Every structure is written in structure tokens, then in C-alpha cells.
Amino acid sequence: MQVRNHKGWTAGRTLALIAALALSSSTAFADAKSKVVILATGGTIAGAGATAANSATYQAAKVPVDKLIAGVPELADVADVRGEQVFQIASESFTNEQLMTLGKRVSALAKQDDVDGIVVTHGTDTLEETAFFLNLVVHTDKPIVVVGAMRPGTALSADGMLNLYDAVSVAAAKDARSKGVLVTMNDEIQSGRDVTKAVNIRTEAFKSPWGALGMVVEGKSYWFRAPVKRHTTNSEFDIDKIEKLAPVEVAYGYGNMSDAAYRAFDKAGIKAIIHAGTGNGSVAKHIVPVLQELRGKGVQVIRSARVTGGGFVLRNAEQPDDKYDWVVAHDLNPQKARILAAVALTRTQDSKELQRIFWEY
């Protein structure tokens, strides 16, 4: 028996209509594309060579973001994409001030309800530094993906278009949330904390000593591990509360080195020096007194290592760090150690706190 209302509708028909509307609504929701913003900063991915044969000789930072997006029409298949031109520079010219500008813009976009993910196009020379910086200071669980290219878009077998497509695909994916800042190059998904440019010229340039997090194949992400160090929403550092990074410099260790770099940096008023030592962050015996002198003046001494294949600097091995009140950079290479020190010194000048930070991040 069917119950009819005063207009002749049966209860069954009403329930069917409600079910159809619900299904329509859920389908529309499922089909809604993620909204991704591409922040362009220049680099090889925006570069151009004189001929298609020029894969290593070219001018970086020539192509604006709107043309980058137009060059990959398939982006529209994976997300609603819009772009902003933040800078147009080669990444070796990135400064702390530009890191701050970029970080604050990423943070502002991440707070917007109409932004689901953010892609940063970047030159490869310092891409790893920017990725680690954003990983430390931007409080969001939304995907932030930094991407570059090893060949300009004008070259034969240019890699930038696929790298950008992969980056947008990852930034649009819900399973990329809460994994920290990511780097997509050469079909791989790398942690912005771990990855480094290990090779020049070739497209498989970016490596992590601990391995990739996953891969991107035809716009789909496949994950195999997740970061365990503190990042983004779990970080004690917040770009919105930082106005200026601390001055930190790197001195490279080598046979027959002098103390000239250390003394010059001291005169320049640095707050910390990263000693890029040989082996286990080793310090030549004639350099030890100089670093002790700097520490006595309040300069933080942080032992890193110039080797990058895996491993980390052991505290109180090679040098008595406790005795000298020095810090070790754990597994961070010198350039990433500089980024973390520059951020950490905005909050503390205590060496024990700095060491904790290097263990945790």
C-alpha cells in the first residue's frame, strides 16, 4: 500500500527523488577539481635556449607563468589552475629576503578556502633550500610542491612540462596532505627536507640519501614512505611571525684550508657558521682554535659534512662538541643546515636548544 500526499505524490516517489538528488550532489562533489595555485619564481623550467639542441646552454627565467601553464593544457584535466609570478630569477640569486617574501605568500594562500594545493616553480640550484625553508615555516596540511627542470622548455626532450604536470597532480591529490613540502622531479616525489641536487646536466638530478617518498605515473601518486621529522603544522616556526632570518654562513672544509673565511665571516657579524667538514664533519687541528674563539664571542658553531651519500654527523665524534659547546647538523647537508640555523636563531640563541632543533627537524 502506497501513501499519497495531497498533491498525489507517493512516499516512495519522494524518497526516490531525495536519493537521486543526494546521488547527484555527491557525484558533483566527487567530480569537483582541486584548486591549485602555481607560484612562479623563474629558473630553468622558465628558461629558453637559442636552439632545440641547447639543453645545457640557455637563459633561465625567461618564460612567464601564464605561458608555462598554457604550455601544458593537460593541467586542466587534474585541477583548476591559476598562476602568479612572484619572481623571475635564476635560483642561485635567491636571497633570504626573497625566501621570506615567497614563504609569506605561500602561507597566505594556504589559509584560503579556495586553494587546495600550491606549486612553486623554481630554479634547481637552490630548490632544495627553498623547499626545506617552506617545510619549516608554513603551517598547513595542504600540499606544497616545489618543482623545477634540468632542461629549458625549448630543448629536445625537455623535462619541465612533465615535471609541472606531476607537481600539479600531487598538489591536487588528497593523499599528498600532511606529508610536508614535496619536490617532484623525474617522476619521483621527494621530501623537501631530504632531497638535494646531486647531479647537474642530467634529468635525474635530485636524490635523497633516504630514498624517494613515492612516484607519479600518468598523474597518479604512489606512496612508499612518509617523513618522520617535524614539519609544517608540527613545526614550532611560523613564517607569519618571522620578519628577518638570522645571518648564517657556510665555510667549506678541505685539505690545507686556512682560517680566512671564518675570520671574514666573524667580521661581517654572523650569528652562526656552518662548518662543512670532511668525513664526519671533521675540523682540521689548526682550525679548532679559530672556531673556539668564535664560539667564545657568541657565534654558534655547527658541524655539518660535505659528504651527501647518506649518514650523519655524530656528536662528540671527531671533536668534543660538549666541551666546545658546538652543535652538529645531524644528516643535514651544509646548505640545509644554514637554512635551519637561520630560522632557529630567530627563536633561540641557546646551543642546547639548537641541538634539539637539529635532532628534531
CSV table of C-alpha atoms in Angstrom, one decimal, residues 18-333:
chain,number,residue,atom,x,y,z
A,18,ILE,CA,15.7,12.6,-2.4
A,19,ALA,CA,18.0,9.7,-3.2
A,20,ALA,CA,18.5,11.0,-6.7
A,21,LEU,CA,19.3,14.5,-5.5
A,22,ALA,CA,21.8,13.1,-2.9
A,23,LEU,CA,23.5,11.0,-5.6
A,24,SER,CA,23.7,13.9,-7.9
A,25,SER,CA,25.2,16.1,-5.2
A,26,SER,CA,27.7,13.5,-4.1
A,27,THR,CA,28.8,12.9,-7.8
A,28,ALA,CA,29.2,16.6,-8.4
A,29,PHE,CA,31.3,16.9,-5.2
A,30,ALA,CA,33.4,13.9,-6.3
A,31,ASP,CA,34.0,15.4,-9.7
A,32,ALA,CA,34.9,18.8,-8.3
A,33,LYS,CA,38.5,19.6,-9.2
A,34,SER,CA,41.1,20.7,-6.7
A,35,LYS,CA,42.1,24.3,-6.9
A,36,VAL,CA,45.9,24.7,-7.3
A,37,VAL,CA,47.9,27.9,-7.4
A,38,ILE,CA,51.2,27.9,-9.3
A,39,LEU,CA,53.7,30.5,-7.8
A,40,ALA,CA,56.5,31.0,-10.4
A,41,THR,CA,59.9,32.2,-9.4
A,42,GLY,CA,61.9,31.6,-12.6
A,43,GLY,CA,64.7,29.1,-13.1
A,44,THR,CA,65.4,26.6,-15.9
A,45,ILE,CA,61.8,25.5,-16.0
A,46,ALA,CA,61.1,29.0,-17.3
A,47,GLY,CA,64.3,29.1,-19.4
A,48,ALA,CA,64.9,29.3,-23.2
A,49,GLY,CA,67.8,28.2,-25.4
A,50,ALA,CA,68.9,29.5,-28.8
A,51,THR,CA,68.1,26.2,-30.4
A,52,ALA,CA,66.4,22.9,-29.6
A,53,ALA,CA,69.9,21.4,-29.2
A,54,ASN,CA,70.7,23.7,-26.3
A,55,SER,CA,69.8,21.6,-23.3
A,56,ALA,CA,72.6,22.9,-21.0
A,57,THR,CA,73.3,26.3,-22.5
A,58,TYR,CA,70.4,28.7,-22.2
A,59,GLN,CA,68.9,31.7,-20.3
A,60,ALA,CA,67.0,30.9,-17.2
A,61,ALA,CA,63.9,32.8,-16.1
A,62,LYS,CA,62.5,33.9,-19.4
A,63,VAL,CA,59.0,32.4,-19.7
A,64,PRO,CA,56.2,33.9,-17.6
A,65,VAL,CA,53.9,31.8,-15.6
A,66,ASP,CA,50.9,32.2,-17.9
A,67,LYS,CA,52.9,30.7,-20.8
A,68,LEU,CA,54.1,27.9,-18.6
A,69,ILE,CA,50.5,27.0,-17.8
A,70,ALA,CA,49.4,27.3,-21.4
A,71,GLY,CA,52.2,25.0,-22.5
A,72,VAL,CA,50.7,22.1,-20.5
A,73,PRO,CA,47.0,22.1,-21.4
A,74,GLU,CA,46.7,18.7,-19.7
A,75,LEU,CA,46.8,20.6,-16.3
A,76,ALA,CA,43.1,21.3,-16.8
A,77,ASP,CA,42.4,17.6,-16.5
A,78,VAL,CA,43.7,17.3,-13.0
A,79,ALA,CA,43.0,20.7,-11.3
A,80,ASP,CA,41.6,24.2,-11.7
A,81,VAL,CA,44.9,26.1,-12.0
A,82,ARG,CA,45.9,29.7,-11.8
A,83,GLY,CA,49.3,31.3,-11.7
A,84,GLU,CA,51.2,34.2,-10.0
A,85,GLN,CA,54.6,35.5,-11.0
A,86,VAL,CA,56.4,36.1,-7.7
A,87,PHE,CA,59.9,36.4,-9.1
A,88,GLN,CA,61.6,35.8,-12.4
A,89,ILE,CA,65.2,34.9,-11.4
A,90,ALA,CA,67.8,32.2,-11.6
A,91,SER,CA,67.7,30.4,-8.3
A,92,GLU,CA,71.4,30.9,-7.5
A,93,SER,CA,70.4,34.5,-6.9
A,94,PHE,CA,67.8,33.8,-4.3
A,95,THR,CA,68.3,35.8,-1.1
A,96,ASN,CA,66.9,35.5,2.4
A,97,GLU,CA,64.6,38.4,1.7
A,98,GLN,CA,63.1,36.5,-1.3
A,99,LEU,CA,62.7,33.4,0.8
A,100,MET,CA,60.7,35.4,3.2
A,101,THR,CA,58.5,37.0,0.5
A,102,LEU,CA,57.8,33.6,-1.0
A,103,GLY,CA,57.1,32.0,2.3
A,104,LYS,CA,54.6,34.6,3.4
A,105,ARG,CA,52.8,34.4,0.1
A,106,VAL,CA,52.6,30.6,0.3
A,107,SER,CA,51.3,30.9,3.9
A,108,ALA,CA,48.6,33.4,2.9
A,109,LEU,CA,47.4,31.2,0.0
A,110,ALA,CA,47.4,28.1,2.2
A,111,LYS,CA,44.9,29.9,4.5
A,112,GLN,CA,42.4,30.5,1.7
A,113,ASP,CA,39.4,28.2,1.3
A,114,ASP,CA,39.6,28.4,-2.5
A,115,VAL,CA,43.1,26.9,-2.5
A,116,ASP,CA,43.6,23.2,-2.1
A,117,GLY,CA,47.3,23.0,-3.1
A,118,ILE,CA,50.3,25.1,-4.1
A,119,VAL,CA,53.0,24.6,-6.6
A,120,VAL,CA,56.2,26.6,-6.6
A,121,THR,CA,58.3,26.6,-9.9
A,122,HIS,CA,61.9,27.2,-9.0
A,123,GLY,CA,65.4,27.0,-10.4
A,124,THR,CA,67.1,23.8,-9.4
A,125,ASP,CA,70.4,25.2,-8.0
A,126,THR,CA,68.8,26.3,-4.7
A,127,LEU,CA,65.4,24.5,-5.0
A,128,GLU,CA,66.3,22.2,-2.1
A,129,GLU,CA,66.9,25.2,0.2
A,130,THR,CA,63.6,26.8,-0.6
A,131,ALA,CA,61.7,23.5,-0.2
A,132,PHE,CA,63.3,22.9,3.2
A,133,PHE,CA,62.6,26.5,4.3
A,134,LEU,CA,58.9,26.2,3.4
A,135,ASN,CA,58.8,22.8,5.2
A,136,LEU,CA,60.0,24.5,8.4
A,137,VAL,CA,57.8,27.7,8.4
A,138,VAL,CA,54.5,27.3,6.6
A,139,HIS,CA,51.7,25.9,8.9
A,140,THR,CA,49.4,24.0,6.6
A,141,ASP,CA,48.5,20.4,5.9
A,142,LYS,CA,47.7,21.3,2.2
A,143,PRO,CA,50.2,20.0,-0.3
A,144,ILE,CA,53.0,22.4,-1.2
A,145,VAL,CA,55.1,21.1,-4.1
A,146,VAL,CA,58.3,22.6,-5.4
A,147,VAL,CA,59.3,21.8,-8.9
A,148,GLY,CA,62.0,22.7,-11.5
A,149,ALA,CA,63.6,21.4,-14.6
A,150,MET,CA,67.0,20.4,-15.8
A,151,ARG,CA,66.4,21.4,-19.4
A,152,PRO,CA,64.7,24.5,-20.8
A,153,GLY,CA,61.3,24.2,-22.5
A,154,THR,CA,62.9,24.9,-25.8
A,155,ALA,CA,65.2,21.9,-25.7
A,156,LEU,CA,64.8,18.4,-27.2
A,157,SER,CA,63.4,16.1,-24.5
A,158,ALA,CA,62.6,19.0,-22.2
A,159,ASP,CA,61.6,17.7,-18.8
A,160,GLY,CA,59.8,20.8,-17.4
A,161,MET,CA,56.3,20.1,-18.8
A,162,LEU,CA,56.0,16.6,-17.3
A,163,ASN,CA,57.6,17.8,-14.0
A,164,LEU,CA,55.0,20.6,-13.8
A,165,TYR,CA,52.1,18.2,-14.7
A,166,ASP,CA,53.3,15.8,-12.0
A,167,ALA,CA,53.6,18.7,-9.5
A,168,VAL,CA,50.1,19.9,-10.1
A,169,SER,CA,48.8,16.3,-9.9
A,170,VAL,CA,50.4,15.8,-6.5
A,171,ALA,CA,49.3,19.2,-5.2
A,172,ALA,CA,45.7,18.4,-6.2
A,173,ALA,CA,45.8,15.0,-4.5
A,174,LYS,CA,44.2,14.5,-1.1
A,175,ASP,CA,46.7,11.8,-0.2
A,176,ALA,CA,49.5,14.3,-0.5
A,177,ARG,CA,48.2,16.2,2.5
A,178,SER,CA,50.2,16.3,5.8
A,179,LYS,CA,53.4,15.0,4.2
A,180,GLY,CA,55.3,18.3,4.4
A,181,VAL,CA,56.7,20.2,1.5
A,182,LEU,CA,57.4,17.9,-1.5
A,183,VAL,CA,59.6,18.0,-4.6
A,184,THR,CA,58.5,16.4,-7.9
A,185,MET,CA,61.3,15.8,-10.4
A,186,ASN,CA,61.9,13.0,-12.9
A,187,ASP,CA,58.7,11.1,-11.9
A,188,GLU,CA,59.7,10.9,-8.3
A,189,ILE,CA,58.1,12.5,-5.2
A,190,GLN,CA,60.8,13.6,-2.8
A,191,SER,CA,60.7,15.1,0.7
A,192,GLY,CA,61.7,18.8,0.6
A,193,ARG,CA,63.6,18.1,3.9
A,194,ASP,CA,65.8,15.4,2.5
A,195,VAL,CA,66.2,16.0,-1.2
A,196,THR,CA,69.3,17.6,-2.7
A,197,LYS,CA,70.6,18.4,-6.2
A,198,ALA,CA,73.2,15.6,-6.6
A,199,VAL,CA,73.8,15.8,-10.4
A,200,ASN,CA,73.9,18.6,-12.9
A,201,ILE,CA,73.1,18.3,-16.6
A,202,ARG,CA,71.1,15.1,-16.3
A,203,THR,CA,67.4,15.0,-15.6
A,204,GLU,CA,67.7,12.5,-12.7
A,205,ALA,CA,69.4,15.3,-10.7
A,206,PHE,CA,67.6,15.2,-7.4
A,207,LYS,CA,68.3,12.5,-4.9
A,208,SER,CA,67.6,11.8,-1.2
A,209,PRO,CA,70.0,9.7,0.9
A,210,TRP,CA,67.0,8.1,2.4
A,211,GLY,CA,65.1,7.4,-0.8
A,212,ALA,CA,62.1,9.0,-2.5
A,213,LEU,CA,58.7,9.1,-0.8
A,214,GLY,CA,56.9,7.9,-3.9
A,215,MET,CA,56.4,8.2,-7.7
A,216,VAL,CA,54.0,10.0,-10.0
A,217,VAL,CA,52.8,7.9,-13.0
A,218,GLU,CA,50.4,9.5,-15.5
A,219,GLY,CA,49.1,11.9,-12.9
A,220,LYS,CA,48.6,9.4,-10.1
A,221,SER,CA,50.7,9.4,-6.9
A,222,TYR,CA,52.1,6.1,-5.5
A,223,TRP,CA,53.5,6.4,-1.9
A,224,PHE,CA,56.0,4.2,-0.3
A,225,ARG,CA,57.2,6.1,2.8
A,226,ALA,CA,56.4,9.2,4.8
A,227,PRO,CA,58.6,11.8,6.6
A,228,VAL,CA,59.2,11.4,10.3
A,229,LYS,CA,60.9,14.7,11.1
A,230,ARG,CA,58.9,17.7,12.3
A,231,HIS,CA,57.4,19.9,9.6
A,232,THR,CA,54.7,22.4,8.6
A,233,THR,CA,51.7,22.0,11.0
A,234,ASN,CA,54.0,20.3,13.6
A,235,SER,CA,56.7,23.0,13.4
A,236,GLU,CA,57.5,25.5,16.2
A,237,PHE,CA,58.5,28.0,13.5
A,238,ASP,CA,55.9,30.2,11.8
A,239,ILE,CA,56.6,32.4,8.8
A,240,ASP,CA,53.8,34.8,9.8
A,241,LYS,CA,55.8,35.6,13.0
A,242,ILE,CA,59.3,35.9,11.4
A,243,GLU,CA,60.4,39.2,9.9
A,244,LYS,CA,64.1,38.5,9.2
A,245,LEU,CA,66.3,35.5,9.1
A,246,ALA,CA,69.5,35.3,11.1
A,247,PRO,CA,72.8,35.8,9.2
A,248,VAL,CA,74.4,32.4,8.8
A,249,GLU,CA,77.4,31.5,6.6
A,250,VAL,CA,79.0,28.3,5.4
A,251,ALA,CA,82.8,27.6,5.3
A,252,TYR,CA,83.9,24.6,3.3
A,253,GLY,CA,86.4,22.2,4.7
A,254,TYR,CA,89.3,20.9,2.6
A,255,GLY,CA,93.0,19.9,2.8
A,256,ASN,CA,95.3,22.8,3.6
A,257,MET,CA,92.4,25.1,4.4
A,258,SER,CA,93.1,28.4,6.1
A,259,ASP,CA,91.1,30.4,8.7
A,260,ALA,CA,90.5,33.3,6.3
A,261,ALA,CA,86.8,32.5,5.7
A,262,TYR,CA,86.0,32.1,9.4
A,263,ARG,CA,87.6,35.4,10.3
A,264,ALA,CA,85.9,37.2,7.4
A,265,PHE,CA,82.5,35.9,8.4
A,266,ASP,CA,83.2,36.9,12.0
A,267,LYS,CA,83.9,40.5,10.9
A,268,ALA,CA,80.7,40.5,8.9
A,269,GLY,CA,78.7,39.9,12.1
A,270,ILE,CA,77.3,36.4,11.5
A,271,LYS,CA,75.3,34.7,14.2
A,272,ALA,CA,76.3,31.1,13.2
A,273,ILE,CA,78.8,29.4,11.0
A,274,ILE,CA,78.2,26.1,9.3
A,275,HIS,CA,81.5,24.1,9.1
A,276,ALA,CA,81.1,21.9,6.0
A,277,GLY,CA,83.7,19.4,7.2
A,278,THR,CA,85.3,16.4,5.6
A,279,GLY,CA,84.1,13.0,6.6
A,280,ASN,CA,82.2,13.1,9.9
A,281,GLY,CA,82.2,16.9,9.9
A,282,SER,CA,85.9,16.8,10.8
A,283,VAL,CA,87.8,20.0,11.7
A,284,ALA,CA,91.5,20.5,10.9
A,285,LYS,CA,93.5,20.9,14.1
A,286,HIS,CA,94.7,24.4,13.1
A,287,ILE,CA,91.0,25.5,12.6
A,288,VAL,CA,89.8,24.3,16.0
A,289,PRO,CA,91.2,27.3,17.9
A,290,VAL,CA,89.5,29.7,15.5
A,291,LEU,CA,86.1,28.0,16.0
A,292,GLN,CA,86.6,28.0,19.7
A,293,GLU,CA,87.4,31.8,19.5
A,294,LEU,CA,84.2,32.4,17.5
A,295,ARG,CA,82.1,30.4,20.0
A,296,GLY,CA,83.6,32.5,22.8
A,297,LYS,CA,82.3,35.6,21.0
A,298,GLY,CA,78.8,34.1,20.9
A,299,VAL,CA,78.8,32.8,17.3
A,300,GLN,CA,77.2,29.4,17.1
A,301,VAL,CA,79.5,26.7,15.5
A,302,ILE,CA,77.6,23.9,13.7
A,303,ARG,CA,79.4,21.0,12.3
A,304,SER,CA,78.0,19.6,9.1
A,305,ALA,CA,79.6,17.4,6.4
A,306,ARG,CA,80.4,17.9,2.8
A,307,VAL,CA,79.6,14.2,2.0
A,308,THR,CA,76.0,13.7,0.9
A,309,GLY,CA,75.5,10.0,0.1
A,310,GLY,CA,73.9,9.1,3.4
A,311,GLY,CA,74.9,9.0,7.1
A,312,PHE,CA,75.1,11.9,9.6
A,313,VAL,CA,77.5,13.8,11.8
A,314,LEU,CA,77.9,12.0,15.1
A,315,ARG,CA,78.0,14.3,18.2
A,316,ASN,CA,81.3,14.1,20.1
A,317,ALA,CA,82.9,12.0,17.4
A,318,GLU,CA,86.0,13.6,15.8
A,319,GLN,CA,85.5,16.6,18.0
A,320,PRO,CA,84.4,17.1,21.7
A,321,ASP,CA,81.3,19.0,20.9
A,322,ASP,CA,80.1,19.0,24.5
A,323,LYS,CA,83.3,20.5,25.7
A,324,TYR,CA,83.5,23.2,23.0
A,325,ASP,CA,79.7,23.9,23.1
A,326,TRP,CA,79.3,23.2,19.4
A,327,VAL,CA,76.2,21.8,17.6
A,328,VAL,CA,76.1,19.0,15.0
A,329,ALA,CA,73.9,19.2,11.9
A,330,HIS,CA,72.8,15.6,12.1
A,331,ASP,CA,72.1,14.5,8.5
A,332,LEU,CA,71.5,17.9,7.0
A,333,ASN,CA,74.0,19.0,4.3
